[in-house]
PDB file of C-alpha atoms in Angstrom:
ATOM      1  CA  MET A   1     127.094 135.495  82.596  1.00  0.00           C
ATOM      2  CA  PRO A   2     130.490 136.815  83.774  1.00  0.00           C
ATOM      3  CA  ILE A   3     132.383 135.396  86.867  1.00  0.00           C
ATOM      4  CA  GLU A   4     133.528 137.949  89.298  1.00  0.00           C
ATOM      5  CA  ILE A   5     135.970 137.703  92.229  1.00  0.00           C
ATOM      6  CA  LEU A   6     135.847 139.956  95.317  1.00  0.00           C
ATOM      7  CA  ARG A   7     139.359 139.936  97.209  1.00  0.00           C
ATOM      8  CA  LEU A   8     138.795 141.309 100.730  1.00  0.00           C
ATOM      9  CA  GLY A   9     140.778 142.782 103.107  1.00  0.00           C
ATOM     10  CA  HIS A  10     144.157 143.543 100.889  1.00  0.00           C
ATOM     11  CA  ARG A  11     147.078 144.262 102.845  1.00  0.00           C
ATOM     12  CA  LEU A  12     149.917 146.558 101.600  1.00  0.00           C
ATOM     13  CA  HIS A  13     153.602 144.298 101.672  1.00  0.00           C
ATOM     14  CA  ARG A  14     151.471 141.697 103.051  1.00  0.00           C
ATOM     15  CA  ASP A  15     149.587 140.579 100.516  1.00  0.00           C
ATOM     16  CA  TYR A  16     151.085 142.080  97.182  1.00  0.00           C
ATOM     17  CA  ARG A  17     152.351 138.697  95.877  1.00  0.00           C
ATOM     18  CA  ILE A  18     148.818 136.549  97.200  1.00  0.00           C
ATOM     19  CA  THR A  19     146.292 139.177  95.806  1.00  0.00           C
ATOM     20  CA  THR A  20     148.238 139.246  92.243  1.00  0.00           C
ATOM     21  CA  HIS A  21     148.173 135.345  92.309  1.00  0.00           C
ATOM     22  CA  CYS A  22     144.208 135.416  93.215  1.00  0.00           C
ATOM     23  CA  GLY A  23     144.042 137.552  90.015  1.00  0.00           C
ATOM     24  CA  LEU A  24     146.392 135.369  87.739  1.00  0.00           C
ATOM     25  CA  VAL A  25     144.346 132.791  89.042  1.00  0.00           C
ATOM     26  CA  ALA A  26     141.168 134.457  88.586  1.00  0.00           C
ATOM     27  CA  ARG A  27     142.051 135.420  85.108  1.00  0.00           C
ATOM     28  CA  ALA A  28     143.584 132.170  83.538  1.00  0.00           C
ATOM     29  CA  PHE A  29     140.545 130.112  85.202  1.00  0.00           C
ATOM     30  CA  GLY A  30     137.513 132.036  83.157  1.00  0.00           C
ATOM     31  CA  ALA A  31     137.037 134.854  85.659  1.00  0.00           C
ATOM     32  CA  THR A  32     136.113 138.242  83.882  1.00  0.00           C
ATOM     33  CA  LYS A  33     137.037 140.907  86.727  1.00  0.00           C
ATOM     34  CA  MET A  34     138.648 141.170  90.072  1.00  0.00           C
ATOM     35  CA  TYR A  35     137.406 143.493  92.745  1.00  0.00           C
ATOM     36  CA  TYR A  36     139.290 143.746  95.599  1.00  0.00           C
ATOM     37  CA  SER A  37     139.206 145.948  99.180  1.00  0.00           C
ATOM     38  CA  GLY A  38     141.220 146.560 101.899  1.00  0.00           C
ATOM     39  CA  PHE A  39     144.091 148.763 101.067  1.00  0.00           C
ATOM     40  CA  GLU A  40     143.877 150.642  97.467  1.00  0.00           C
ATOM     41  CA  ASP A  41     147.584 148.794  95.409  1.00  0.00           C
ATOM     42  CA  ASP A  42     148.186 150.460  91.972  1.00  0.00           C
ATOM     43  CA  LYS A  43     150.617 147.683  91.848  1.00  0.00           C
ATOM     44  CA  ILE A  44     148.345 144.860  91.676  1.00  0.00           C
ATOM     45  CA  THR A  45     146.009 147.020  88.734  1.00  0.00           C
ATOM     46  CA  LEU A  46     149.190 147.820  86.866  1.00  0.00           C
ATOM     47  CA  ASN A  47     150.566 143.938  87.147  1.00  0.00           C
ATOM     48  CA  LEU A  48     147.672 142.012  86.079  1.00  0.00           C
ATOM     49  CA  HIS A  49     147.097 144.703  82.918  1.00  0.00           C
ATOM     50  CA  LYS A  50     150.792 143.498  82.173  1.00  0.00           C
ATOM     51  CA  VAL A  51     149.684 140.158  82.092  1.00  0.00           C
ATOM     52  CA  ASN A  52     146.846 141.567  79.460  1.00  0.00           C
ATOM     53  CA  ASP A  53     149.360 142.908  77.261  1.00  0.00           C
ATOM     54  CA  SER A  54     151.493 140.198  77.176  1.00  0.00           C
ATOM     55  CA  TRP A  55     149.561 137.191  77.346  1.00  0.00           C
ATOM     56  CA  GLY A  56     145.982 138.330  75.857  1.00  0.00           C
ATOM     57  CA  GLY A  57     142.482 139.102  76.966  1.00  0.00           C
ATOM     58  CA  ASN A  58     140.589 141.696  78.727  1.00  0.00           C
ATOM     59  CA  PHE A  59     140.650 141.159  82.726  1.00  0.00           C
ATOM     60  CA  GLU A  60     140.158 143.871  84.689  1.00  0.00           C
ATOM     61  CA  VAL A  61     140.738 144.479  88.032  1.00  0.00           C
ATOM     62  CA  GLN A  62     139.231 147.304  90.128  1.00  0.00           C
ATOM     63  CA  TYR A  63     139.678 148.573  93.572  1.00  0.00           C
ATOM     64  CA  LEU A  64     136.322 148.981  96.084  1.00  0.00           C
ATOM     65  CA  LYS A  65     136.525 151.131  98.918  1.00  0.00           C
ATOM     66  CA  ASN A  66     133.297 150.023 100.078  1.00  0.00           C
ATOM     67  CA  TRP A  67     132.598 145.811  99.772  1.00  0.00           C
ATOM     68  CA  ARG A  68     129.830 146.108 101.779  1.00  0.00           C
ATOM     69  CA  SER A  69     127.732 148.644  99.697  1.00  0.00           C
ATOM     70  CA  PHE A  70     128.587 146.785  96.416  1.00  0.00           C
ATOM     71  CA  LEU A  71     127.445 143.705  97.053  1.00  0.00           C
ATOM     72  CA  LYS A  72     124.554 144.571  97.918  1.00  0.00           C
ATOM     73  CA  GLN A  73     123.965 146.216  95.529  1.00  0.00           C
ATOM     74  CA  SER A  74     125.013 143.531  93.560  1.00  0.00           C
ATOM     75  CA  LYS A  75     122.166 141.230  95.534  1.00  0.00           C
ATOM     76  CA  LEU A  76     120.135 143.850  94.537  1.00  0.00           C
ATOM     77  CA  GLU A  77     120.464 143.309  90.728  1.00  0.00           C
ATOM     78  CA  GLY A  78     120.410 139.268  90.956  1.00  0.00           C
ATOM     79  CA  SER A  79     123.636 138.719  91.138  1.00  0.00           C
ATOM     80  CA  PHE A  80     124.696 135.294  93.153  1.00  0.00           C
ATOM     81  CA  ILE A  81     127.555 135.506  95.681  1.00  0.00           C
ATOM     82  CA  ILE A  82     129.762 132.581  96.599  1.00  0.00           C
ATOM     83  CA  LEU A  83     131.318 133.322  99.591  1.00  0.00           C
ATOM     84  CA  CYS A  84     134.502 130.928  99.635  1.00  0.00           C
ATOM     85  CA  THR A  85     135.561 129.851 103.372  1.00  0.00           C
ATOM     86  CA  MET A  86     136.259 126.980 105.034  1.00  0.00           C
ATOM     87  CA  TYR A  87     133.197 127.000 107.185  1.00  0.00           C
ATOM     88  CA  GLY A  88     130.364 126.942 104.192  1.00  0.00           C
ATOM     89  CA  GLU A  89     128.575 123.772 102.665  1.00  0.00           C
ATOM     90  CA  ASN A  90     131.279 121.431 100.685  1.00  0.00           C
ATOM     91  CA  LEU A  91     131.701 122.165  97.352  1.00  0.00           C
ATOM     92  CA  PRO A  92     130.760 118.521  95.873  1.00  0.00           C
ATOM     93  CA  ASP A  93     127.789 119.051  97.640  1.00  0.00           C
ATOM     94  CA  VAL A  94     126.533 122.202  96.031  1.00  0.00           C
ATOM     95  CA  GLU A  95     128.557 121.892  92.947  1.00  0.00           C
ATOM     96  CA  GLN A  96     124.931 121.071  90.646  1.00  0.00           C
ATOM     97  CA  GLU A  97     123.678 124.141  92.313  1.00  0.00           C
ATOM     98  CA  ILE A  98     126.730 126.269  91.254  1.00  0.00           C
ATOM     99  CA  LYS A  99     126.188 124.743  88.063  1.00  0.00           C
ATOM    100  CA  SER A 100     122.673 125.372  87.327  1.00  0.00           C
ATOM    101  CA  ILE A 101     122.667 128.796  88.112  1.00  0.00           C
ATOM    102  CA  LYS A 102     126.044 129.711  85.959  1.00  0.00           C
ATOM    103  CA  ASN A 103     124.426 130.653  83.023  1.00  0.00           C
ATOM    104  CA  THR A 104     121.455 132.402  84.519  1.00  0.00           C
ATOM    105  CA  SER A 105     122.960 134.756  87.135  1.00  0.00           C
ATOM    106  CA  ASN A 106     126.174 136.962  87.869  1.00  0.00           C
ATOM    107  CA  ILE A 107     128.100 134.948  89.914  1.00  0.00           C
ATOM    108  CA  ILE A 108     130.760 136.907  92.166  1.00  0.00           C
ATOM    109  CA  ILE A 109     132.851 134.793  94.333  1.00  0.00           C
ATOM    110  CA  VAL A 110     134.292 136.145  97.517  1.00  0.00           C
ATOM    111  CA  ILE A 111     137.378 135.316  98.949  1.00  0.00           C
ATOM    112  CA  GLY A 112     139.084 136.681 101.758  1.00  0.00           C
ATOM    113  CA  SER A 113     142.722 137.552 103.799  1.00  0.00           C
ATOM    114  CA  GLU A 114     141.697 138.229 107.216  1.00  0.00           C
ATOM    115  CA  LYS A 115     138.906 137.013 109.320  1.00  0.00           C
ATOM    116  CA  ILE A 116     135.547 136.820 107.602  1.00  0.00           C
ATOM    117  CA  PRO A 117     132.852 139.809 108.684  1.00  0.00           C
ATOM    118  CA  SER A 118     130.333 137.692 109.884  1.00  0.00           C
ATOM    119  CA  ASP A 119     127.550 140.111 108.177  1.00  0.00           C
ATOM    120  CA  LEU A 120     129.420 138.890 105.225  1.00  0.00           C
ATOM    121  CA  LEU A 121     127.394 135.266 105.485  1.00  0.00           C
ATOM    122  CA  HIS A 122     124.207 137.211 105.811  1.00  0.00           C
ATOM    123  CA  LEU A 123     124.985 138.573 102.386  1.00  0.00           C
ATOM    124  CA  SER A 124     126.125 136.045 100.389  1.00  0.00           C
ATOM    125  CA  THR A 125     123.619 133.581  98.585  1.00  0.00           C
ATOM    126  CA  LEU A 126     126.043 130.380  99.091  1.00  0.00           C
ATOM    127  CA  ASN A 127     128.991 129.585 101.461  1.00  0.00           C
ATOM    128  CA  VAL A 128     131.233 126.987 100.088  1.00  0.00           C
ATOM    129  CA  ALA A 129     133.923 125.514 101.495  1.00  0.00           C
ATOM    130  CA  ILE A 130     136.704 123.534  99.698  1.00  0.00           C
ATOM    131  CA  SER A 131     137.311 121.553 102.736  1.00  0.00           C
ATOM    132  CA  ASN A 132     137.022 122.912 106.169  1.00  0.00           C
ATOM    133  CA  GLN A 133     139.650 122.749 106.973  1.00  0.00           C
ATOM    134  CA  PRO A 134     142.300 126.105 106.678  1.00  0.00           C
ATOM    135  CA  HIS A 135     143.882 126.386 103.001  1.00  0.00           C
ATOM    136  CA  SER A 136     144.887 129.479 101.061  1.00  0.00           C
ATOM    137  CA  GLU A 137     142.079 131.137  99.014  1.00  0.00           C
ATOM    138  CA  VAL A 138     144.407 131.346  95.657  1.00  0.00           C
ATOM    139  CA  ALA A 139     143.785 127.200  96.216  1.00  0.00           C
ATOM    140  CA  ALA A 140     140.627 127.123  96.500  1.00  0.00           C
ATOM    141  CA  LEU A 141     139.417 129.462  93.948  1.00  0.00           C
ATOM    142  CA  ALA A 142     141.213 127.784  91.289  1.00  0.00           C
ATOM    143  CA  ILE A 143     138.973 124.481  92.608  1.00  0.00           C
ATOM    144  CA  ILE A 144     135.979 126.322  92.602  1.00  0.00           C
ATOM    145  CA  LEU A 145     136.837 128.113  89.262  1.00  0.00           C
ATOM    146  CA  ASP A 146     137.582 124.461  87.719  1.00  0.00           C
ATOM    147  CA  ARG A 147     134.713 122.875  89.225  1.00  0.00           C
ATOM    148  CA  ILE A 148     132.095 125.661  87.309  1.00  0.00           C
ATOM    149  CA  PHE A 149     133.735 125.539  84.331  1.00  0.00           C
ATOM    150  CA  SER A 150     134.079 121.807  84.208  1.00  0.00           C
ATOM    151  CA  GLY A 151     137.594 121.692  83.386  1.00  0.00           C
ATOM    152  CA  LYS A 152     136.915 124.028  79.671  1.00  0.00           C
ATOM    153  CA  GLN A 153     138.997 127.075  81.189  1.00  0.00           C
ATOM    154  CA  LEU A 154     142.129 125.732  80.527  1.00  0.00           C
ATOM    155  CA  SER A 155     141.330 125.462  76.773  1.00  0.00           C
ATOM    156  CA  ILE A 156     140.668 129.291  76.637  1.00  0.00           C
ATOM    157  CA  GLN A 157     142.444 131.355  73.881  1.00  0.00           C
ATOM    158  CA  PHE A 158     143.113 134.892  74.786  1.00  0.00           C
ATOM    159  CA  ASP A 159     142.418 137.556  72.356  1.00  0.00           C
ATOM    160  CA  LYS A 160     145.380 139.805  71.151  1.00  0.00           C
ATOM    161  CA  ALA A 161     148.081 138.052  73.132  1.00  0.00           C
ATOM    162  CA  ARG A 162     151.687 138.714  71.978  1.00  0.00           C
ATOM    163  CA  LEU A 163     152.994 135.445  73.907  1.00  0.00           C
ATOM    164  CA  LYS A 164     151.287 131.922  73.317  1.00  0.00           C
ATOM    165  CA  ILE A 165     153.275 128.987  74.757  1.00  0.00           C
ATOM    166  CA  VAL A 166     153.291 125.893  72.893  1.00  0.00           C
ATOM    167  CA  PRO A 167     152.776 122.654  74.943  1.00  0.00           C
ATOM    168  CA  LYS A 168     155.684 120.264  75.109  1.00  0.00           C
ATOM    169  CA  LYS A 169     156.621 117.335  76.306  1.00  0.00           C
ATOM    170  CA  GLN A 170     159.830 118.411  77.510  1.00  0.00           C
ATOM    171  CA  GLY A 171     161.579 121.932  76.993  1.00  0.00           C
ATOM    172  CA  LYS A 172     159.776 124.873  76.748  1.00  0.00           C
ATOM    173  CA  LYS A 173     158.751 127.076  73.527  1.00  0.00           C
ATOM    174  CA  VAL A 174     157.167 130.457  73.839  1.00  0.00           C
ATOM    175  CA  ILE A 175     155.710 132.021  70.430  1.00  0.00           C
ATOM    176  CA  TYR A 176     156.521 135.927  70.649  1.00  0.00           C
ATOM    177  CA  ASP A 177     154.499 138.742  68.774  1.00  0.00           C
ATOM    178  CA  LEU A 178     151.875 136.997  67.204  1.00  0.00           C
TER     179      LEU A 178
END
């Protein structure tokens, strides 16, 4: 089943790099799509599509004007909505629950930038913390996706790649135009 990300509250100029990094992590760690809300920013979509063009894959990015109606509809359609905050249940305590639904339900992982609206706590199926301390949503997203995929996402081969890194103990090697 697909795993999608919803990045809440994108702010122009302030969040450009962070939102882009959320998309890069989501793509590299096995998610199929990232939605974002807040201010619409065509640069994010363009840059992540450029990554697909060079490194392969078909990761999608879509702006949502109304994330609440999107989540309400997704929940009605059976999506399992994970809110990733520092206030939730710690990931190790709910990891098996998440893994058990991974193959039966679409998962939407919600990450924020600003304070999370309180109604989101009721829209989500599960409130998950990657520690109960302040942290980066980029790091939290990487950790939760790594736990969901049990590290298997680290060996994903992306279709239609024009660039590929050859792992080396020292130095670097990139194959161009495969």
